[in-house]
Structures are given as C-alpha cells and as structure tokens.
CSV table of C-alpha atoms in Angstrom, one decimal:
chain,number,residue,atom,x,y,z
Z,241,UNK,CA,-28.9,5.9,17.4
Z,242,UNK,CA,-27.5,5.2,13.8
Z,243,UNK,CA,-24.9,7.2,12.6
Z,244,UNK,CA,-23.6,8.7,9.3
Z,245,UNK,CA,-23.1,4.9,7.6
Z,246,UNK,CA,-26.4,3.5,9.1
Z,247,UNK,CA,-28.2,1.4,6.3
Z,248,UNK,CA,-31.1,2.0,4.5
Z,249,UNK,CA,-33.9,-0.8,5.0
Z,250,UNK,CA,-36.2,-2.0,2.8
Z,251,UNK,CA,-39.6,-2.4,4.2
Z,252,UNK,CA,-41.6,-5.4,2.3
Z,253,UNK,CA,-45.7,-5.1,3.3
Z,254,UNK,CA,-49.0,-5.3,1.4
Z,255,UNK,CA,-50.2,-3.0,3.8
Z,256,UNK,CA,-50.2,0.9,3.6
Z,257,UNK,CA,-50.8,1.2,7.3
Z,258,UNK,CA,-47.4,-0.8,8.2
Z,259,UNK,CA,-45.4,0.5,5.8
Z,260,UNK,CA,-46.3,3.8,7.1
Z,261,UNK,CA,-45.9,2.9,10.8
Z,262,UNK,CA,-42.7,1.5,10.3
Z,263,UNK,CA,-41.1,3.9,8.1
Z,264,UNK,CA,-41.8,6.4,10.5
Z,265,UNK,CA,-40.6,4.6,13.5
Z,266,UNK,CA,-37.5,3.6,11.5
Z,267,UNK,CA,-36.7,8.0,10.2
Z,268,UNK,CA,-37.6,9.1,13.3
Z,269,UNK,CA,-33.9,6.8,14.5
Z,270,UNK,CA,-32.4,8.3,11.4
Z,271,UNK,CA,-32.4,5.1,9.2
Z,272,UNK,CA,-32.9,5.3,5.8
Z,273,UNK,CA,-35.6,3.7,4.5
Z,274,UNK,CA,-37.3,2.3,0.9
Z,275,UNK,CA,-40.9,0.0,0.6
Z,276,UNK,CA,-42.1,-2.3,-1.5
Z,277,UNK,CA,-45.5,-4.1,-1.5
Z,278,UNK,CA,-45.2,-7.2,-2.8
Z,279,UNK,CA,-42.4,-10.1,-2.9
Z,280,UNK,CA,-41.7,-9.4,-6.6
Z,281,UNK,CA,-41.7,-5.5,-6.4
Z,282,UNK,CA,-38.8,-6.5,-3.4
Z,283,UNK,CA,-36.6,-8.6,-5.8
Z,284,UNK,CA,-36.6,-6.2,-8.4
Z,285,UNK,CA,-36.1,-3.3,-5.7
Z,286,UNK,CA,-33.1,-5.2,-4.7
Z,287,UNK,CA,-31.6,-5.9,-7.7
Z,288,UNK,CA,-30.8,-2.3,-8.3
Z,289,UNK,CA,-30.8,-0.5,-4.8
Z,290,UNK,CA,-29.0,-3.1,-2.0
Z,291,UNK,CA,-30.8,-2.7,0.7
Z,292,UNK,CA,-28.4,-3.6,4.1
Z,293,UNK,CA,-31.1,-5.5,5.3
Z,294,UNK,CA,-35.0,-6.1,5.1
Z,295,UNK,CA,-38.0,-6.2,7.0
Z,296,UNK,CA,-40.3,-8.9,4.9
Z,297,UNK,CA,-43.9,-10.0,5.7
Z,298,UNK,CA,-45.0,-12.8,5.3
Z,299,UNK,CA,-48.1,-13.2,4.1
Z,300,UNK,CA,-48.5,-10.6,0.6
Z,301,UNK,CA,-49.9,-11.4,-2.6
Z,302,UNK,CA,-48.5,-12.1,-6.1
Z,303,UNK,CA,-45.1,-13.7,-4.1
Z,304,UNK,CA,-45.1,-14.6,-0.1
Z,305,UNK,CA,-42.0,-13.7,2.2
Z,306,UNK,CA,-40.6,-17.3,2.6
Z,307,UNK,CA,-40.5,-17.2,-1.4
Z,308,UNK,CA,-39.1,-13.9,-1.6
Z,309,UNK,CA,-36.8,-15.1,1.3
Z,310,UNK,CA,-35.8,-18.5,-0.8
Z,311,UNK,CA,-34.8,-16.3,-3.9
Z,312,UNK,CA,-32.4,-13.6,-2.0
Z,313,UNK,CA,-30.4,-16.8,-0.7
Z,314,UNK,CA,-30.0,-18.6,-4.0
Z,315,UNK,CA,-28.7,-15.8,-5.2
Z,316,UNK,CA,-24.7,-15.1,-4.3
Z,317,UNK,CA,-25.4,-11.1,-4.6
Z,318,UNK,CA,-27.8,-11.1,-1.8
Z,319,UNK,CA,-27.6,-14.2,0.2
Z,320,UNK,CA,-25.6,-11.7,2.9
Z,321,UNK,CA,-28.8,-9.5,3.6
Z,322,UNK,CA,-30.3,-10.1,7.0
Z,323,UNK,CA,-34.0,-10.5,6.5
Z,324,UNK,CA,-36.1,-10.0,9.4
Z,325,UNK,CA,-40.2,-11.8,9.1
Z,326,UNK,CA,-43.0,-9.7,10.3
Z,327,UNK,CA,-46.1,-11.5,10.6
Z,328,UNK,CA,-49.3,-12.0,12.9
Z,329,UNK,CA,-48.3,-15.9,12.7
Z,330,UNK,CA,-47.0,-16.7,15.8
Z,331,UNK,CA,-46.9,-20.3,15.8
Z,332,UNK,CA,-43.5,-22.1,15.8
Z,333,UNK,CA,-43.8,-24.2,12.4
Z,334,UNK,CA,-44.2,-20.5,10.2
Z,335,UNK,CA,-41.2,-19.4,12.7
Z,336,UNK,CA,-39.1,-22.5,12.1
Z,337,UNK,CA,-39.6,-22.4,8.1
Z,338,UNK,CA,-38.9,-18.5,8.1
Z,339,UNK,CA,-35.8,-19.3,10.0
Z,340,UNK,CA,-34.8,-22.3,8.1
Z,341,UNK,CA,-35.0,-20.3,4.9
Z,342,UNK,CA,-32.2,-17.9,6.2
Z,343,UNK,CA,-34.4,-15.3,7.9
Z,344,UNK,CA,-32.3,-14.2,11.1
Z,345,UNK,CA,-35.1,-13.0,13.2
Z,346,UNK,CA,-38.9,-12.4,13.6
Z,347,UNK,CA,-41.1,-9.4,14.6
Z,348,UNK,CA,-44.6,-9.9,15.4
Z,349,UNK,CA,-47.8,-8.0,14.5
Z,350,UNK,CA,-49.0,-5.6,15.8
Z,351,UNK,CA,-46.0,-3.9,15.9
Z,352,UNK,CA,-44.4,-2.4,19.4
Z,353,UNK,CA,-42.0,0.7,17.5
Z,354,UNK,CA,-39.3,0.4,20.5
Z,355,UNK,CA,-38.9,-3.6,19.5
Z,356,UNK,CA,-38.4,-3.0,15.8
Z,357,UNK,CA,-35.9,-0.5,16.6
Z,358,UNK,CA,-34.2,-2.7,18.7
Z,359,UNK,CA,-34.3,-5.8,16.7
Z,360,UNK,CA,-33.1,-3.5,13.4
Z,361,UNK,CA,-30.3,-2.3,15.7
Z,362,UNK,CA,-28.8,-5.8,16.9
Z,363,UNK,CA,-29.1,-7.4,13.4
Z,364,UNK,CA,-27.4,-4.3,12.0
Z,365,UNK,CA,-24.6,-4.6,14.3
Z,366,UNK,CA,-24.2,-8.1,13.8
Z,367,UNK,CA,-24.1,-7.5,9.9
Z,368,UNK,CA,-21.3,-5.0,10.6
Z,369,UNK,CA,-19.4,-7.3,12.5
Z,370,UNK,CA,-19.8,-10.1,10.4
Z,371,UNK,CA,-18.6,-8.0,7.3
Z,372,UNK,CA,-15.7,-6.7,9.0
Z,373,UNK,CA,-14.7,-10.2,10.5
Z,374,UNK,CA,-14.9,-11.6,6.7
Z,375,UNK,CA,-12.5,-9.3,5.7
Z,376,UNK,CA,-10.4,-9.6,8.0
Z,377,UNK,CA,-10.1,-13.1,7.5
Z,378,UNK,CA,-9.7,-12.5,3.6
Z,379,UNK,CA,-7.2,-10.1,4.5
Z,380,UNK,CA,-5.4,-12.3,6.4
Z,381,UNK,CA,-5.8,-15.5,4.0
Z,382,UNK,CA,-4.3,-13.0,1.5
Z,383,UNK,CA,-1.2,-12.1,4.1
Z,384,UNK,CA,-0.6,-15.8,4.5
Z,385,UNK,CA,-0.8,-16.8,0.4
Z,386,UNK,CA,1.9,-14.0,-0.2
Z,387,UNK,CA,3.7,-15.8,2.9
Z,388,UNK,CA,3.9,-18.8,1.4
Z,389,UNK,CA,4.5,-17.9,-2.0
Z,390,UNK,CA,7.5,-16.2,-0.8
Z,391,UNK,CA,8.7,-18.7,1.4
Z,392,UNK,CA,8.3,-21.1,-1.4
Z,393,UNK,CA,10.3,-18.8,-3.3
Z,394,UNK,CA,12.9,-18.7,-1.5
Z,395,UNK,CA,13.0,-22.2,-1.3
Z,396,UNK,CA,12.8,-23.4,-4.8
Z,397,UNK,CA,15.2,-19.8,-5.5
Z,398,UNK,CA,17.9,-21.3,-2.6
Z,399,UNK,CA,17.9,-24.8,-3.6
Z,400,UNK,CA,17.9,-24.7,-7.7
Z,401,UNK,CA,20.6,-21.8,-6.6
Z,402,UNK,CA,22.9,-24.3,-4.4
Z,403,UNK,CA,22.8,-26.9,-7.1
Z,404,UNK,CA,23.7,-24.6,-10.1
Z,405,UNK,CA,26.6,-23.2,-8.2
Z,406,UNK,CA,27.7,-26.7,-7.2
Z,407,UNK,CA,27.9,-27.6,-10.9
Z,408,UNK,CA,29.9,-24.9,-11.3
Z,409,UNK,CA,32.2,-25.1,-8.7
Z,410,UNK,CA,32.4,-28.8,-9.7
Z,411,UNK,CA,32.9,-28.0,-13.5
Z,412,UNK,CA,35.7,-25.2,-12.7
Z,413,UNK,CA,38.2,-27.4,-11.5
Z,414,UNK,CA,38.3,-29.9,-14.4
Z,415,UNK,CA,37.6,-28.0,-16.9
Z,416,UNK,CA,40.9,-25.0,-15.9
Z,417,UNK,CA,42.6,-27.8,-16.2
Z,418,UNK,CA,41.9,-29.1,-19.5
Z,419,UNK,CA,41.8,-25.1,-21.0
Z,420,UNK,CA,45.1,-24.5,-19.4
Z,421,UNK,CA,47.2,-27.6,-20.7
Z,422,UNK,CA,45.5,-26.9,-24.1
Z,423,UNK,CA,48.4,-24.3,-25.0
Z,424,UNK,CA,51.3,-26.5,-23.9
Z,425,UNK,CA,49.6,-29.5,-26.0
Z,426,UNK,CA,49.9,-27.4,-29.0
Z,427,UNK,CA,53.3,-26.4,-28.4
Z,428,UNK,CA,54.4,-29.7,-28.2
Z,429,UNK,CA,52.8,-30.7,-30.9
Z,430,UNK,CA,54.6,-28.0,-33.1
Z,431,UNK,CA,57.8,-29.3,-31.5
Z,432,UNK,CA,57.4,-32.8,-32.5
Z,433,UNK,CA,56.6,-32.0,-35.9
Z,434,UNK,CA,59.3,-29.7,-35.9
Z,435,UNK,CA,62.1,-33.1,-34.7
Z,436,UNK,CA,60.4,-35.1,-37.5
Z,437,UNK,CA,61.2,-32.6,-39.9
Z,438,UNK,CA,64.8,-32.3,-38.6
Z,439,UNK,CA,64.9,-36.3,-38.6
Z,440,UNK,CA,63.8,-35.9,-42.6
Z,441,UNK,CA,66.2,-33.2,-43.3
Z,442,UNK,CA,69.5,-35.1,-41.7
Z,443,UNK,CA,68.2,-38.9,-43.0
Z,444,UNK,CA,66.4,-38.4,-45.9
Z,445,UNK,CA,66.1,-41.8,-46.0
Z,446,UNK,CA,65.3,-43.3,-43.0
Z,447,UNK,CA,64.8,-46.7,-44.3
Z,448,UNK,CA,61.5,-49.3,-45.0
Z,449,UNK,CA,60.4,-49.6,-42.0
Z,450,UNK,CA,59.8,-46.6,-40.6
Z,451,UNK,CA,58.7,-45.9,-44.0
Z,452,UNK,CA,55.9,-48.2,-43.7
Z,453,UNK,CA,55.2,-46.5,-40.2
Z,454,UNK,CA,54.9,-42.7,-42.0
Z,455,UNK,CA,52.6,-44.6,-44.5
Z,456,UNK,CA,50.2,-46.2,-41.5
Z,457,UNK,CA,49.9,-43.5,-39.7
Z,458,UNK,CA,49.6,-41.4,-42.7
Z,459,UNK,CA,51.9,-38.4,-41.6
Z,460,UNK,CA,50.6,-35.3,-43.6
Z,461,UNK,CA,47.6,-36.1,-42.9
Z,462,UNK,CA,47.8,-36.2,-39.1
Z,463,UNK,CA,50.3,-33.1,-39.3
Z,464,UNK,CA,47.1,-31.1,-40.9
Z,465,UNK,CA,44.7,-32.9,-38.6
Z,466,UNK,CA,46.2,-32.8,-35.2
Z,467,UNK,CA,46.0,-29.4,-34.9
Z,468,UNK,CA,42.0,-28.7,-35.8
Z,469,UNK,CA,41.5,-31.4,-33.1
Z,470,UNK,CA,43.5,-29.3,-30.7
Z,471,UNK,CA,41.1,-26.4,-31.3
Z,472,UNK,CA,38.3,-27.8,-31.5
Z,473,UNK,CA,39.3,-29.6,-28.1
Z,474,UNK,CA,40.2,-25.6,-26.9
Z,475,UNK,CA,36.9,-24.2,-28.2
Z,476,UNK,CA,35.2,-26.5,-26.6
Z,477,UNK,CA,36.6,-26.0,-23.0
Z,478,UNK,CA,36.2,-22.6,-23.7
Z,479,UNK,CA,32.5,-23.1,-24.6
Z,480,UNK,CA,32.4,-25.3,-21.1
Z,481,UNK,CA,33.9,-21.7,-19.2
Z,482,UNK,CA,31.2,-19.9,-21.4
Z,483,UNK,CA,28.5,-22.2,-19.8
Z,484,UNK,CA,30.1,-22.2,-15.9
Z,485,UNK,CA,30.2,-18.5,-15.7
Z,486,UNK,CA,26.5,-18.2,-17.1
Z,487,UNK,CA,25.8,-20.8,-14.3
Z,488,UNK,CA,27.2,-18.8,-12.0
Z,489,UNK,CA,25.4,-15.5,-13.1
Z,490,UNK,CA,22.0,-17.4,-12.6
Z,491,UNK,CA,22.8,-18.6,-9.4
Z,492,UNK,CA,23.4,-15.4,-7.8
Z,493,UNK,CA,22.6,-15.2,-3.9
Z,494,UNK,CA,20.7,-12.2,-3.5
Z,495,UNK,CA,21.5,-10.4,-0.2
Z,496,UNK,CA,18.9,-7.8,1.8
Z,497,UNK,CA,19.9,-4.8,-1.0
Z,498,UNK,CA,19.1,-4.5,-4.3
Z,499,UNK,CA,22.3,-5.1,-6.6
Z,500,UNK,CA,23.4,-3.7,-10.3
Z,501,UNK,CA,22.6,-6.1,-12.6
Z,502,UNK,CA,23.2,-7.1,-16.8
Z,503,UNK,CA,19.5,-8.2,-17.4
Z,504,UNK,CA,21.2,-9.5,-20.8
Z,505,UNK,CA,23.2,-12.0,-19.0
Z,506,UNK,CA,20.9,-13.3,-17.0
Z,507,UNK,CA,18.6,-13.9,-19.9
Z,508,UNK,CA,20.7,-15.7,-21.7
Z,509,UNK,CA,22.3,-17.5,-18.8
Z,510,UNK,CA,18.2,-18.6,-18.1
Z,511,UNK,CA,18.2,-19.4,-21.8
Z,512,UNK,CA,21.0,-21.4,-20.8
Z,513,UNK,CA,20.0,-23.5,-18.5
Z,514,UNK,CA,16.6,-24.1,-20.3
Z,515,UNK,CA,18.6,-25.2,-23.9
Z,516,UNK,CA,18.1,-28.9,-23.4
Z,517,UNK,CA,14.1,-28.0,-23.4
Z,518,UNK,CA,14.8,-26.1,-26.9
Z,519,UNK,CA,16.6,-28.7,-28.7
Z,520,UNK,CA,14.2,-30.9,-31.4
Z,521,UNK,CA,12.9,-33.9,-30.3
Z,522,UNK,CA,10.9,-36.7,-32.1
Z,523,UNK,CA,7.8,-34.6,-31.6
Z,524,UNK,CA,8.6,-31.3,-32.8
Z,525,UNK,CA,12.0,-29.1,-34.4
Z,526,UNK,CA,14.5,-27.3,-31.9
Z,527,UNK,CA,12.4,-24.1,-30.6
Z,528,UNK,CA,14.4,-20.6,-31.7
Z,529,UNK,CA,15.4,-18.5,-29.7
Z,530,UNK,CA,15.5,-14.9,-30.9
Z,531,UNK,CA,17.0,-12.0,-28.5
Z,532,UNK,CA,16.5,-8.5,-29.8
Z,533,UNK,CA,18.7,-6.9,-26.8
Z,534,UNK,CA,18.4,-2.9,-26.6
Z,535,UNK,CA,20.9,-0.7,-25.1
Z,536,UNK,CA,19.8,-1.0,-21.4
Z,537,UNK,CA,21.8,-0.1,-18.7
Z,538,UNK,CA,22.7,-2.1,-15.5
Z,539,UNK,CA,19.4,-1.7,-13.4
Z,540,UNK,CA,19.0,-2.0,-9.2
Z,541,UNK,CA,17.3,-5.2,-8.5
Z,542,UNK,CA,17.6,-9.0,-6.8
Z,543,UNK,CA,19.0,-10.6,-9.7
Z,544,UNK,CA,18.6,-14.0,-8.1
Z,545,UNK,CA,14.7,-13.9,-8.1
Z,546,UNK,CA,14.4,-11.4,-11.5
Z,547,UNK,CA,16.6,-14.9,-12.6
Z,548,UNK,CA,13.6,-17.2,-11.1
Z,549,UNK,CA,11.0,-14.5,-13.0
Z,550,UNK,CA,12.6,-15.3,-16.6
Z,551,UNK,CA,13.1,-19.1,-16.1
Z,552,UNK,CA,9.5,-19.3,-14.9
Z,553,UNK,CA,8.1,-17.3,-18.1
Z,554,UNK,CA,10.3,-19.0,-21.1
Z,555,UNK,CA,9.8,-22.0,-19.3
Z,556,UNK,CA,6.1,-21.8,-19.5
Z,557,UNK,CA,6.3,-20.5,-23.3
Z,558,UNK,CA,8.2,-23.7,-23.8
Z,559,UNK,CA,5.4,-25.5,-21.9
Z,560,UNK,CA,2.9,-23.6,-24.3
Z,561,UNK,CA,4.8,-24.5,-27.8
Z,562,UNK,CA,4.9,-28.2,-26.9
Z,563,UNK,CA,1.5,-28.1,-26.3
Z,564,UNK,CA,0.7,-26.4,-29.9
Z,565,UNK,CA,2.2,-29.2,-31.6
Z,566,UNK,CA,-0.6,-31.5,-30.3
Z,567,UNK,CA,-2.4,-32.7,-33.6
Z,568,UNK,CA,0.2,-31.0,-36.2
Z,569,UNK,CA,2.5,-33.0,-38.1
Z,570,UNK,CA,6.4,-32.7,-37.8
Z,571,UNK,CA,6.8,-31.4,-41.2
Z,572,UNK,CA,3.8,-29.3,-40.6
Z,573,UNK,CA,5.9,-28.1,-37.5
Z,574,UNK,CA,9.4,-27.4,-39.7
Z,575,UNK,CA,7.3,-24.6,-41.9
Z,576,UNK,CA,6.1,-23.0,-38.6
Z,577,UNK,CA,8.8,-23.7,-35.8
Z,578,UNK,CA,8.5,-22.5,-32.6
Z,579,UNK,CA,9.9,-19.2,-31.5
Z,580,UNK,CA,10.7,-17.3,-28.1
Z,581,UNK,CA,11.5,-13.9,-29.0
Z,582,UNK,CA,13.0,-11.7,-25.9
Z,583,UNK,CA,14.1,-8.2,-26.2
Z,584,UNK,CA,14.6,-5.6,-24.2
Z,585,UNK,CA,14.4,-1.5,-24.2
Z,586,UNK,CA,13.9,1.5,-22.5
Z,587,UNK,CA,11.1,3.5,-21.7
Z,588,UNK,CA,10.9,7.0,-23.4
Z,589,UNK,CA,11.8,8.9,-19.9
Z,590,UNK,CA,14.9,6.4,-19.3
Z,591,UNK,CA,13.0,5.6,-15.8
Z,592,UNK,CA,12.6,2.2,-17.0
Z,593,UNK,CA,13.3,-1.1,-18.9
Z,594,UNK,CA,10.8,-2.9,-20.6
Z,595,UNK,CA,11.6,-6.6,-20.8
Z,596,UNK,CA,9.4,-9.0,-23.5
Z,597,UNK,CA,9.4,-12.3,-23.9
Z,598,UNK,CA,7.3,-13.5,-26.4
Z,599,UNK,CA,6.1,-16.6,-27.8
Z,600,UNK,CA,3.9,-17.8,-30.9
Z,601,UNK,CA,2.4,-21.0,-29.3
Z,602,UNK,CA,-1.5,-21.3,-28.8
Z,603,UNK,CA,-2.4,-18.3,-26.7
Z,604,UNK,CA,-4.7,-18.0,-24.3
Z,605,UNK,CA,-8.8,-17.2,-23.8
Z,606,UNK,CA,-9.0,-13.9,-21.4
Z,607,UNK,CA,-10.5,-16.0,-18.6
Z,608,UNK,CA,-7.5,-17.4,-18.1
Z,609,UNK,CA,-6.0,-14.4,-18.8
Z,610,UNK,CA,-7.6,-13.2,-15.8
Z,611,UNK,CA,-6.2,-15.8,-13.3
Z,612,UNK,CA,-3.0,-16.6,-14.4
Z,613,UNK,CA,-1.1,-14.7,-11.6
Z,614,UNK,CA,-4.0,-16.2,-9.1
Z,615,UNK,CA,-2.6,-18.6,-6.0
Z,616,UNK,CA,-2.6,-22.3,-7.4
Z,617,UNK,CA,-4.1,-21.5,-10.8
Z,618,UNK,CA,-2.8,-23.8,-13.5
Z,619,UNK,CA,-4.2,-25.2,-16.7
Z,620,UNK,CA,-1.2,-27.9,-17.1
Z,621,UNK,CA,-2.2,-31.8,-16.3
Z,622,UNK,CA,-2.0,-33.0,-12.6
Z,623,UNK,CA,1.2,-33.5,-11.5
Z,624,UNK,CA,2.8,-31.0,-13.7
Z,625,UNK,CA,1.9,-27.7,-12.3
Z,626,UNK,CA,1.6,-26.0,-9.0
Z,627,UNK,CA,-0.4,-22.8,-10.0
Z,628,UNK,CA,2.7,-21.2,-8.3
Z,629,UNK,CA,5.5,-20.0,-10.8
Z,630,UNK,CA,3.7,-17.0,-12.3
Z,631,UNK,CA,1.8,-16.4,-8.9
Z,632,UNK,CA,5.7,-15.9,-7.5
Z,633,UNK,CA,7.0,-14.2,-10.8
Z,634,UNK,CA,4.1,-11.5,-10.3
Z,635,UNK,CA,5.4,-10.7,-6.4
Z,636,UNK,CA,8.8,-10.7,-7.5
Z,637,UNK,CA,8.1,-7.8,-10.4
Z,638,UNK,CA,5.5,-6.4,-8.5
Z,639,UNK,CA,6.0,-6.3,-5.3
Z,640,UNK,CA,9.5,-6.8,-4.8
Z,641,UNK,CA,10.8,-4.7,-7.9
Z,642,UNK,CA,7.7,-1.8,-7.5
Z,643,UNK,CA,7.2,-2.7,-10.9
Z,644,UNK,CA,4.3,-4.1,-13.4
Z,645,UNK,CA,3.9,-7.4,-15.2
Z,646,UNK,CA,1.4,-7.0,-18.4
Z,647,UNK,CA,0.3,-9.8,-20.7
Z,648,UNK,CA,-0.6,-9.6,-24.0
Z,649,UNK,CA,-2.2,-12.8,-25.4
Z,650,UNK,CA,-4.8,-13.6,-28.7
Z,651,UNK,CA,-5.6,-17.2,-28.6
Z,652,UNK,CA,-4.0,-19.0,-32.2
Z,653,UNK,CA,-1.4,-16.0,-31.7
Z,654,UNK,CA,0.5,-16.9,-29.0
Z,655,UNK,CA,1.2,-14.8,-25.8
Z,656,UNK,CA,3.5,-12.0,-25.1
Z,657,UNK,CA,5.0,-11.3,-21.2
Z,658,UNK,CA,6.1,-7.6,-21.0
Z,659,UNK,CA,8.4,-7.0,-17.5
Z,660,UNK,CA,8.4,-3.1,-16.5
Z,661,UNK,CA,11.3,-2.6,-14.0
Z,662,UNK,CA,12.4,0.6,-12.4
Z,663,UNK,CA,16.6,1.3,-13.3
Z,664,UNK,CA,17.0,2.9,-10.0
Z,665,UNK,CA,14.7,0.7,-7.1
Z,666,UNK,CA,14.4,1.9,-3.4
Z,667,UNK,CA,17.5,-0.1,-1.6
C-alpha cells in the first residue's frame, strides 16, 4: 500500500468507463489520481501538474498515445515519467513501438484491477529508486569535483609556494650581502676623499701629471657623483629586501589552523608577484593599480590559499583588460588605461572584512555570470584556461573561510569581486 509520498497518476482514456474503473481501483490503494481524455488535454495537464507517472491509451482521438508518448520524451522536463500503454492491441509490433518510444510497460484491456495495481506499484518503486540512485551519483560526482579541486589546490598552492620561497631563500643571501657592505662602501669613500683633500692641503701643487689625472677623471665631479651612485645602489638592495620579504609573505605554508593574518600585505605581495603582467607593453599602457586599504584588523584565516584567492582574481582582471584592448588603438588606450582598484573595509558590526577588487575591462553577460565559479567553466582560448581558478577561489572563501564571494559585473563596465571574510574563523 502507498504511503504518505505515493504519487499522484495521471490517467489518459477517451473512455468514461475506464477512467472511472481505474480511478477507483487506483483511490481505493490510496494513490492520487488526475484524468485526461485525450493526448493533448495530457500535455497540457502535464505541463502544469507533474504527474509521477502515467497510465496512456493508446488509441484516443485528436492525438494517439505513441504521439503523446513521443512529446513527453523530447521534452527534458518530462522525459523521466514512466508511462505505462493501456490498450486492447495485443500484438507485438504496437508493444514494440510503445516500448521503443520510452513507454516502460503495458496493461491490457479489459482491465484485471489487481494487475494495474501491481504494475503501478513496481514502476513506482523503480522510479523511486532510479531518482534516488541519480542523486546519489550527483551527489557523489559533486563530492569528487570538490576533491579534486582541492587537491589541485593544494598542488598548484604547494608548488608555486616552494618556488617563491626558493627565490627567496636564493635572493637573501646575495642580496644581505650587497645591503650590508653598502655602509662600509660609503665610509670609505668619505675617507678617500677625505686623504685627497689632505694630499691638496699639504702639496698644493702636486705637479702636471697628476694634474692631468684630476682633469681625466674629472674629480668634483666624481666626488658629487660617487655618492648618489652609492644610494641609489643601497635603495635598490633595499627595494630587492622589500620584494624577498613580500615573496615570502605570499608563500606562506598554511598549517591545519587558521593563522592571523595582514590581508594588506598579502595583497600587495600578490600585486607583487603579478607586476611584470602590469607593466605597458607594445599593445596597451602599464595597468594601475589603485589600493584604497581601510583600517582592517589582522583576521583568522589560511593566508596561503586567501594568497592563491587574490592572485587568481587580479590575475583574471589582468586577463580581462588585455582582452578590452582588442580593436582599440594604443593612444585610444593612454586616455582610458586600465585600472585594478582593491580596497578593503569593514562591515558595520566589525564581524567582517569586505575585500574588492575591481576592474574596468569589458565585463561580463549574466550567463556567464552564472557559471563562473562552475567546475571547468572558462571563456579564455584553449590552452589558456582550466575552468579551475575561480572554481578553487570560491571553495577557499566559501568553504574554507565560512565566507561569501559576490560579483558585481555590467558588461562595457567592467567587473567587481567583493571577498566577505569572517575576522574571527572557527580554528
């Protein structure tokens, strides 16, 4: 006997007398039942009432079974109804054309009540386990696509990781070196200045050659030279310690807890790593970078993957602006350069930081609004997308962080990310 979630069946018959037989039969077992008389009353029946399954004759006027039967599979919405003949035609080629058409069983007239019960019964059951095996199976393909993307996270997060802390590590060495003798250089510098001008004061005149020599090498000139070169040598080693320690910041390991972390530097150590992408090129002027940084404390996360979540986003709004400046002009381009603009605040109730990174490249339509975090959706050329960064980002922020990812996108306008992370994550 059906229970509480047994279906309701539509009954499909010309005639009054079966309908009434078998809507009795099918009550008196608790099912629920609806009729129709004719093949197109059905169709329009199903369209706003889906029946769980159907019980269609064959032979009816204005539209047959095996056409009503035809139009239910071509259609996605109701291709899954079992539809069960009934018919007086007993002979195997009407059985193997009902059958062929996607029908999943027969009854034959004159009806025996205990038969259709028991056919309804088996074919309901069957639907029920079909359904539920289907989902399982989605369910499962679902468990195995956030398996993957998060093995291939950790992957691509481990490896780019290694290498950017092996560049620093490498970088370290020679560079302390250069930084620390910088000091000494310009102290002996001062001191041999400070022997020539001793040498000047004792032998004021020290005779043509060495006159000569002064005039060659141009002596005031280098004394006022020498030491800008110094600096510049000094800032520049201390730009190269600027750059190591942003490498390391990006290529934090990430262990099983969450971990304070400066969003701001990891931003800009992203930005960072990204800054040979921004410079101009014979296509297009350097892209801007614009950060708008709030007052946003230290939050709990896995600054490693959040890391991997910005380079993914700013290296897909670099993506986006190089694609813009298909069919525009370079001097077109220097009126309207590209931008990134990334900022950060917090929410109202201090529970959270909103992160944006925003770009003014081409935008997007909402369709592919829509599937942008989907598994292996990408709109860039063969070859040069996976369909996997933002799928990964959106697990990350998501799933990971218990937070949201939100994008904001007009096409001609460019597209916005917006990152909401909790301050204080579960550990």
């Amino acid at each position: 006997m059906p229970n509480s979630t047994s279906p309701f069946i539509l009954i499909v018959d010309d005639n009054a007398t079966n309908l009434s037989i078998l809507s009795k039969t099918l009550k008196s077992a608790n099912y629920k039942v609806r009729m129709a008389v004719d093949g197109e009353e059905a169709l329009a029946m199903v369209a706003y009432a889906h029946p769980d399954l159907i019980l269609l004759d064959v032979q009816m006027p204005k539209m047959d079974g095996f056409e009503a039967c035809r139009r239910l599979q071509a259609n996605e919405a109701t291709q899954g109804i079992p539809v069960i003949f009934m018919t007086a035609l007993a002979d195997t080629d009407n059985k193997v054309e009902g059958l062929s058409l996607g029908a999943v069983d027969y009854i034959t007239k004159p009806f025996e009540p205990q038969e259709v019960l028991a056919r309804v019964k088996v074919h309901w059951r069957l639907k029920q386990l079909t359904d539920t095996l289907e989902q399982r199976v989605a369910e499962r393909t679902d468990e195995l696509q956030k398996a993957q993307l998060q093995l291939v996270q950790q992957e691509k997060l481990s490896t780019l990781g290694q290498l950017v802390a092996g560049v620093a590590h490498e970088i370290n060495n020679p560079i302390g070196c250069v930084v620390g003798n910088v000091s000494a250089v310009e102290d002996s510098i001062n001191d041999l200045f400070g022997l020539i001008d001793l040498y000047r004061e004792h032998f004021p005149e020290p005779g043509p050659t060495i006159e000569a020599e002064l005039d060659t090498i141009d002596l005031e000139y280098l004394r006022e030279d020498l030491p800008k070169l110094v600096k510049s040598m000094k800032d520049g080693g201390d730009r190269i310690v600027s750059i190591s320690k942003s490498l390391r910041t990006f290529s934090r390991a990430d262990s099983d807890k969450k971990q304070k972390f400066n969003l701001d530097e990891g931003i800009d150590s992203t930005v960072l790593i990204l800054r040979h992408r921004l410079k101009a090129n014979d296509r297009r002027p350097a892209i801007e970078v614009i950060a708008d940084y709030g007052d946003v404390p230290a939050i709990d996360c896995f600054p490693g993957q959040l890391n991997q979540v910005f380079m993914n986003i700013i290296a897909n709004a670099i993506d986006a602006l190089d694609a813009a400046c298909v069919g525009r002009t370079y001097a077109e381009l220097e009126i309207d350069p590209g931008r990134i603009v990334i900022s950060t605040e917090m929410s109202i109730d201090l529970s959270t930081v909103a992160i944006s990174i925003k770009d003014n490249g081409a935008g997007m339509s909402d369709s592919v609004k829509t599937r942008i975090f989907d598994h292996l959706f990408t709109t860039k050329e063969v070859g040069k997308g996976t369909g996997l960064g933002l799928a990964i980002a959106h697990q990350i922020v998501v799933e990971k962080h218990e937070g949201a990812i939100i994008v904001n996108s007009t096409p001609g306008k460019g597209t916005e990310f917006v990152l909401k992370l909790p301050i204080y994550g579960k550990h």
